[in-house]
Amino acid sequence: MTDFFAGIAPVRYEGPDSDAELAFRWYDPDRVVMGKRLEDHLRFAVAYWHSFAWPGGDPFGGQTFERPWFSDGMEAAKLKADGAFELFEILDAPFFCFHDADVRPEGATFAESRRNLEEIVDYFAGKMETSRTKLLWGTANLFSHRRFMAGAATNPDPDVFAYAAATVKSCMDATHRLGGQNYVLWGGREGYETLLNTDLGRESEQAGRFLSMVVAYKHKIGFEGTILIEPKPQEPTKHQYDYDVATVYGFLRRFGLENEVKVNIEQGHAILAGHSFEHEIALASSLGIFGSIDMNRNDYQSGWDTDQFPNNHPEVALAYYEILRAGGFATGGTNFDAKLRRQSLDPVDLVAAHVGGMDVCARGLIAAAAMLEDGGLERLRAERYAGWDAPEAQAMLTSDLASIAARVESDGIDPQPRSGRQERLENWVNRFV
Ligand code: XLS
Ligand code: NI
Ligand code: NI
């Protein structure tokens, strides 16, 4: 037990008219939308790294936060776990996510780090017997320690590849033991800073081999969760191999893994790649690789991965629209890969950030469900592509250029442009958000 959140009561749904600072105005876990409870649609997760491990630094300044667990050793790690489960209870959070490095102290050797992780995993398991918070996903931090500065799986040094493989094995074991529903790989250092010292082809072969081993190990231990890759175009490396959903799909196809691995799509990463969040979700679902989301937002001006909590419900409504349209989450969920601003020092700030984020997502999802139930966009889309229902249009797809050319002349085909109706559709969306 800690007294970190002393005086903060569990947050409950009070409806849009509540004037309490800490209350859910939209997130009523039991509200049924499209036949499912909101809690089961949204599947919220708290991210251990930002909420409990991050000290509040930026590139110009160090720690701003004071947390009772900010010191080395297993006792501090357990105190941190106590604090984490206290926040989960305040929020009634259904899930959490963690990296090995967030939860255990680094040991002097690999074996000691692994034992530290196992001890904390046992400690988590004990807490999870009485808590209702489950593990959405586990992952390995293969980017913070200096040994990974030139990559993990893509490192020119085979000893680093080995160390990364051993680390991922220990994190998959931990995730499996805790009943995790997914296992995530985000390749923060799987890229390069300069081509002058980089063998691109060799590095991506290594990454493909590594991922194949991860999939094989999943089957070996009987882990039933989903393996997820999290695309990001840059940061920390200048160029990353897992740039965006399209790039990751090409990579999976190249190594024959497109039926084994799905994607965890992060709002901020989509924007950095020059896409919208909903584009990445729609593309992944059209390719059959949609898995989960990391919910956050970037600052509109600063142009980097600022990992802020979402606060714009019309924006998230479009993302949830694509998720609902794809049938909703299976093993995935909404992980708040989001951190406080470094001046937000108080424990209550951490609670308020999550409450606000959960409310924004709930409001967005409710709007998305209403749009889908109305069916306006789907009707317009069906109408827009209706010409393709004609037998001669379908036949064209299995035909060839010369026969199509002959038909254009014999039938006197003369396409008539039609409005794309974008503004009317935008107005339509605004009726729901
Ligand atoms: C960093 C990533 C990271 C992953 C997990 O930009 O979003 O937090 O989600 O390693
Ligand atoms: Ni990120
Ligand atoms: Ni992320």
XYZ file of C-alpha atoms and ligand atoms in Angstrom:
445
model
C 0.000 0.000 0.000
C 1.094 3.565 -0.674
C -0.590 6.770 0.391
C 0.187 8.320 -2.979
C -3.443 8.699 -4.019
C -4.685 9.385 -0.477
C -8.019 11.176 -0.432
C -8.920 10.288 -4.039
C -12.049 8.177 -4.176
C -12.852 5.712 -6.982
C -14.180 7.652 -9.969
C -17.733 6.873 -11.019
C -20.088 7.727 -13.863
C -22.185 10.763 -12.938
C -23.466 11.894 -16.330
C -22.832 15.020 -18.442
C -24.312 17.392 -15.852
C -21.983 16.450 -13.009
C -19.869 19.293 -11.684
C -17.447 17.075 -9.776
C -13.835 17.449 -10.903
C -13.300 13.699 -11.016
C -16.338 12.028 -12.531
C -17.095 10.265 -15.766
C -19.557 12.267 -17.829
C -19.660 9.945 -20.841
C -17.921 6.762 -19.807
C -20.649 4.674 -18.271
C -19.054 1.192 -18.455
C -22.448 -0.539 -18.433
C -24.106 1.551 -21.119
C -24.954 -0.698 -24.046
C -24.090 0.570 -27.506
C -24.517 -1.593 -30.600
C -25.242 -4.585 -28.393
C -22.116 -4.313 -26.237
C -21.193 -2.578 -22.965
C -18.981 0.491 -23.368
C -16.320 -1.106 -21.190
C -16.209 -4.111 -23.532
C -16.046 -1.911 -26.617
C -13.300 0.390 -25.397
C -11.131 -2.003 -23.362
C -9.109 0.777 -21.716
C -5.565 0.142 -20.551
C -3.233 2.224 -18.376
C 0.371 2.390 -19.648
C 2.829 1.658 -16.846
C 5.768 3.495 -18.438
C 4.249 6.934 -18.759
C 2.188 6.852 -15.582
C 4.600 5.264 -13.123
C 8.115 5.119 -14.567
C 8.515 8.400 -16.452
C 10.212 11.077 -14.322
C 8.956 14.134 -16.234
C 12.094 14.919 -18.240
C 12.397 16.539 -21.644
C 15.474 17.010 -23.878
C 16.454 20.117 -21.894
C 15.587 19.177 -18.350
C 15.445 16.170 -16.087
C 13.099 14.850 -13.477
C 10.224 17.035 -12.341
C 8.038 14.384 -10.705
C 8.520 13.039 -7.215
C 7.193 9.553 -6.684
C 7.796 7.466 -3.568
C 8.982 4.563 -5.777
C 11.653 6.518 -7.659
C 14.731 4.606 -6.476
C 16.505 1.387 -7.381
C 15.854 -2.050 -6.041
C 13.034 -4.510 -5.711
C 11.340 -2.802 -2.777
C 10.860 0.345 -4.855
C 9.605 -1.746 -7.779
C 6.990 -3.324 -5.524
C 5.947 0.050 -4.143
C 5.524 1.212 -7.741
C 3.308 -1.811 -8.417
C 1.238 -0.942 -5.340
C 0.791 2.609 -6.648
C -0.115 1.323 -10.099
C -2.805 -1.042 -8.826
C -4.176 1.776 -6.653
C -4.673 3.909 -9.774
C -6.229 0.947 -11.615
C -8.728 0.643 -8.787
C -9.541 4.362 -8.711
C -10.261 4.233 -12.449
C -11.735 0.726 -12.387
C -9.375 0.150 -15.327
C -10.023 -3.129 -17.130
C -6.407 -3.457 -18.386
C -2.809 -2.308 -18.096
C 0.319 -2.631 -20.279
C 4.025 -2.689 -19.391
C 7.617 -3.073 -20.604
C 10.089 -5.116 -18.557
C 12.136 -1.982 -17.831
C 9.109 -0.150 -16.393
C 8.460 -2.702 -13.704
C 11.780 -4.186 -12.558
C 15.243 -2.839 -11.789
C 17.976 -3.677 -14.307
C 20.286 -6.363 -12.896
C 24.082 -6.594 -13.157
C 23.666 -9.498 -15.609
C 20.938 -10.688 -17.967
C 20.087 -13.488 -15.550
C 19.608 -11.042 -12.698
C 17.339 -8.809 -14.812
C 15.288 -11.851 -15.734
C 14.966 -12.948 -12.109
C 13.934 -9.420 -11.110
C 11.245 -9.499 -13.778
C 10.009 -12.891 -12.623
C 9.799 -11.686 -9.030
C 7.712 -8.679 -10.059
C 5.538 -10.819 -12.291
C 4.804 -13.018 -9.258
C 3.981 -9.874 -7.321
C 1.616 -8.725 -10.110
C 0.029 -12.174 -10.232
C -0.699 -11.937 -6.501
C -2.341 -8.548 -6.946
C -4.311 -9.697 -9.981
C -5.981 -12.388 -7.912
C -8.032 -9.720 -6.167
C -7.918 -6.917 -8.758
C -10.189 -6.886 -11.808
C -7.486 -5.262 -13.940
C -6.054 -7.635 -16.533
C -3.028 -7.432 -18.789
C -3.773 -6.103 -22.279
C -0.181 -6.528 -23.421
C 3.385 -6.901 -22.342
C 6.466 -5.826 -24.272
C 10.243 -5.576 -24.031
C 12.073 -2.283 -23.789
C 14.718 -2.765 -26.494
C 15.490 0.928 -26.861
C 16.452 2.710 -23.603
C 19.647 0.927 -22.574
C 22.839 1.951 -24.397
C 23.433 -1.640 -25.556
C 20.524 -1.110 -27.983
C 21.742 2.198 -29.408
C 22.393 0.640 -32.849
C 19.252 -1.488 -32.812
C 18.033 -4.709 -31.224
C 17.134 -7.348 -33.852
C 18.740 -5.173 -36.551
C 22.001 -4.568 -34.668
C 25.295 -5.108 -36.529
C 26.548 -6.949 -33.416
C 25.167 -10.514 -33.133
C 25.568 -10.383 -29.360
C 22.954 -7.636 -29.215
C 20.626 -9.738 -31.386
C 21.110 -12.559 -28.870
C 20.469 -10.258 -25.907
C 17.318 -8.905 -27.580
C 16.071 -12.442 -28.290
C 16.646 -13.478 -24.669
C 14.882 -10.321 -23.463
C 11.853 -10.869 -25.690
C 11.643 -14.493 -24.563
C 11.567 -13.389 -20.911
C 8.908 -10.756 -21.663
C 6.754 -13.215 -23.626
C 7.025 -15.643 -20.696
C 5.957 -12.842 -18.325
C 3.030 -11.847 -20.560
C 1.918 -15.472 -20.893
C 2.135 -16.073 -17.146
C -0.073 -13.024 -16.475
C -2.670 -14.024 -19.059
C -1.814 -11.121 -21.370
C -4.113 -10.798 -24.373
C -1.426 -9.550 -26.765
C 2.322 -9.188 -27.039
C 3.656 -5.970 -28.641
C 6.871 -5.262 -30.519
C 7.731 -1.635 -31.066
C 11.099 -1.329 -32.773
C 12.274 2.012 -31.426
C 15.861 1.438 -32.536
C 15.083 -0.815 -35.498
C 16.181 1.674 -38.100
C 19.204 3.789 -38.787
C 20.730 7.221 -38.347
C 22.923 7.217 -41.444
C 23.128 4.989 -44.505
C 26.892 5.515 -44.492
C 27.308 2.800 -41.852
C 24.177 0.740 -42.550
C 23.460 -2.425 -44.547
C 19.713 -1.974 -45.088
C 19.081 -5.351 -46.682
C 20.886 -7.298 -43.998
C 19.168 -5.434 -41.180
C 15.660 -6.064 -42.465
C 16.493 -9.769 -43.017
C 17.542 -9.928 -39.372
C 14.297 -8.241 -38.298
C 12.269 -10.755 -40.342
C 14.139 -13.716 -38.854
C 13.664 -12.295 -35.352
C 9.931 -11.859 -35.815
C 9.602 -15.399 -37.181
C 11.277 -16.678 -34.012
C 8.873 -14.648 -31.867
C 5.925 -16.255 -33.679
C 7.458 -19.737 -33.344
C 7.995 -19.185 -29.605
C 4.411 -18.032 -29.168
C 3.218 -21.356 -30.570
C 5.791 -23.321 -28.613
C 4.584 -21.990 -25.246
C 0.917 -22.037 -26.255
C 0.432 -18.291 -25.874
C -2.989 -17.558 -27.310
C -2.699 -13.786 -27.450
C -1.992 -11.782 -30.587
C 1.498 -10.687 -31.636
C 1.346 -7.000 -32.565
C 3.816 -4.708 -34.318
C 3.524 -1.011 -33.561
C 4.442 1.110 -36.617
C 6.280 4.426 -36.222
C 8.133 6.316 -38.964
C 10.911 7.936 -36.942
C 11.869 8.834 -33.368
C 14.159 7.751 -31.915
C 15.893 6.658 -35.113
C 15.836 8.883 -38.160
C 14.390 6.167 -40.376
C 12.519 3.169 -38.986
C 11.799 -0.062 -40.820
C 8.249 -0.263 -39.437
C 7.282 3.142 -40.882
C 3.490 2.741 -41.098
C 0.774 0.125 -41.593
C 1.447 -0.265 -45.318
C 5.169 -0.770 -44.753
C 4.581 -3.271 -41.959
C 2.148 -5.218 -44.161
C 4.769 -5.459 -46.918
C 7.290 -6.666 -44.357
C 4.895 -9.296 -42.990
C 4.139 -10.548 -46.509
C 7.828 -10.742 -47.322
C 8.415 -13.062 -44.379
C 5.109 -14.966 -44.670
C 3.810 -13.643 -41.343
C 0.679 -11.749 -42.462
C -1.622 -14.295 -40.842
C 0.358 -14.400 -37.601
C 0.999 -10.775 -36.719
C -1.288 -7.750 -36.509
C -0.684 -4.075 -35.777
C -0.998 -1.836 -32.750
C -1.718 1.584 -34.234
C -0.813 4.737 -32.309
C -2.493 8.044 -33.068
C 0.693 10.093 -32.734
C 2.701 7.692 -34.896
C 0.081 7.803 -37.656
C 0.360 11.600 -37.717
C 4.180 11.482 -37.769
C 3.930 9.194 -40.805
C 1.785 11.779 -42.587
C -1.476 9.853 -42.213
C -4.608 10.257 -40.150
C -5.278 7.793 -37.325
C -8.456 6.610 -39.070
C -6.557 6.026 -42.317
C -4.143 3.672 -40.573
C -6.998 1.808 -38.830
C -9.056 1.520 -42.032
C -6.042 0.288 -43.999
C -5.114 -2.287 -41.361
C -8.650 -3.589 -41.190
C -8.910 -3.802 -44.984
C -5.701 -5.883 -44.944
C -6.933 -8.081 -42.084
C -4.179 -6.998 -39.678
C -5.971 -4.592 -37.338
C -5.186 -5.450 -33.723
C -5.159 -2.702 -31.112
C -4.644 1.038 -30.589
C -2.356 3.278 -28.588
C -4.489 6.301 -27.877
C -2.812 9.675 -27.529
C -2.369 12.872 -29.510
C 0.503 15.020 -30.656
C 0.752 18.736 -30.218
C -0.347 20.382 -33.471
C 2.584 22.796 -33.512
C 5.637 21.023 -32.162
C 5.767 18.177 -34.699
C 7.029 15.321 -32.548
C 5.598 12.451 -30.545
C 4.325 14.433 -27.545
C 2.150 11.557 -26.257
C -0.610 13.699 -24.766
C -3.929 12.398 -23.538
C -6.675 12.741 -26.182
C -9.067 15.625 -25.658
C -10.845 16.024 -28.970
C -13.867 13.758 -29.252
C -14.790 14.532 -32.898
C -11.283 13.375 -33.831
C -11.434 10.092 -31.914
C -14.992 9.484 -33.185
C -13.616 8.963 -36.701
C -11.069 6.454 -35.411
C -13.686 4.497 -33.463
C -15.964 4.622 -36.496
C -13.377 2.605 -38.417
C -12.885 0.258 -35.482
C -16.623 -0.405 -35.109
C -16.975 -0.755 -38.859
C -14.291 -3.438 -38.717
C -16.280 -5.285 -36.035
C -14.588 -3.792 -32.950
C -11.636 -5.038 -30.951
C -10.950 -8.750 -30.610
C -7.932 -9.133 -28.297
C -6.973 -5.455 -28.697
C -8.030 -2.407 -26.746
C -7.468 1.303 -26.117
C -4.119 1.749 -24.403
C -3.381 5.263 -23.149
C 0.161 5.591 -24.423
C 0.018 9.111 -23.048
C 1.837 11.069 -20.414
C 1.212 14.101 -18.269
C 2.847 17.408 -19.082
C 5.947 17.780 -16.920
C 4.434 20.524 -14.789
C 1.515 18.285 -13.802
C 3.094 17.247 -10.533
C 0.170 16.168 -8.396
C -1.137 12.611 -8.038
C -4.598 13.930 -8.906
C -3.240 15.079 -12.291
C -2.607 11.443 -13.194
C -6.170 10.516 -12.279
C -7.684 13.508 -14.091
C -5.692 12.789 -17.264
C -7.099 9.268 -17.475
C -10.626 10.303 -16.561
C -10.585 12.956 -19.296
C -9.110 10.560 -21.848
C -11.628 7.839 -21.037
C -14.502 10.295 -21.309
C -13.304 11.654 -24.663
C -12.971 8.115 -26.045
C -16.388 7.082 -24.716
C -18.021 10.154 -26.225
C -16.261 9.506 -29.525
C -17.311 5.871 -29.570
C -20.929 6.721 -28.771
C -20.946 9.183 -31.686
C -19.280 6.631 -33.955
C -21.893 4.011 -33.077
C -24.679 6.484 -33.833
C -23.152 7.234 -37.243
C -22.843 3.562 -38.035
C -26.380 2.793 -36.878
C -27.739 5.629 -38.988
C -25.851 4.144 -41.929
C -25.568 7.427 -43.821
C -21.958 7.026 -44.862
C -22.336 3.373 -45.728
C -25.357 4.119 -47.939
C -23.488 6.854 -49.771
C -20.475 4.636 -50.202
C -22.611 1.798 -51.549
C -24.219 4.198 -54.004
C -20.851 5.602 -55.072
C -19.515 2.180 -56.039
C -22.831 0.758 -57.299
C -21.652 0.725 -60.921
C -19.312 -2.101 -59.993
C -22.296 -4.380 -59.265
C -23.056 -4.614 -62.982
C -21.939 -7.929 -64.559
C -19.921 -6.215 -67.307
C -18.023 -4.203 -64.651
C -17.231 -7.355 -62.673
C -16.202 -9.199 -65.822
C -13.696 -6.443 -66.568
C -11.687 -7.357 -63.448
C -10.817 -10.741 -64.928
C -10.486 -9.447 -68.467
C -7.510 -7.816 -70.221
C -6.632 -4.380 -71.554
C -7.329 -5.173 -75.237
C -10.850 -6.553 -74.600
C -11.670 -3.626 -72.333
C -10.440 -1.207 -75.001
C -12.644 -2.915 -77.603
C -15.683 -2.608 -75.298
C -15.025 1.101 -74.689
C -15.328 1.670 -78.440
C -18.138 -0.785 -79.219
C -20.342 0.408 -76.302
C -19.338 4.052 -76.743
C -18.334 4.324 -73.048
C -18.177 7.975 -71.970
C -17.749 8.422 -68.170
C -19.819 11.179 -66.551
C -18.150 12.767 -63.476
C -20.242 12.871 -60.291
C -19.857 14.847 -57.074
C -17.803 13.276 -54.288
C -20.090 15.158 -51.875
C -17.290 15.756 -49.364
C -18.760 18.850 -47.703
C -22.190 17.252 -47.432
C -20.580 14.264 -45.750
C -18.589 16.474 -43.400
C -21.793 18.258 -42.438
C -23.439 14.900 -41.890
C -20.651 13.796 -39.521
C -21.055 17.021 -37.555
C -24.645 16.095 -36.775
C -23.347 13.191 -34.666
C -20.283 14.572 -32.917
C 6.877 4.915 -28.425
C 5.940 3.789 -28.410
C 6.020 2.879 -27.193
C 5.291 1.599 -27.488
C 5.665 0.462 -26.607
O 6.744 5.853 -29.205
O 4.653 4.282 -28.585
O 5.500 3.525 -26.067
O 3.924 1.769 -27.443
O 7.012 0.158 -26.656
Ni 4.613 6.416 -29.260
Ni 2.858 3.282 -28.363
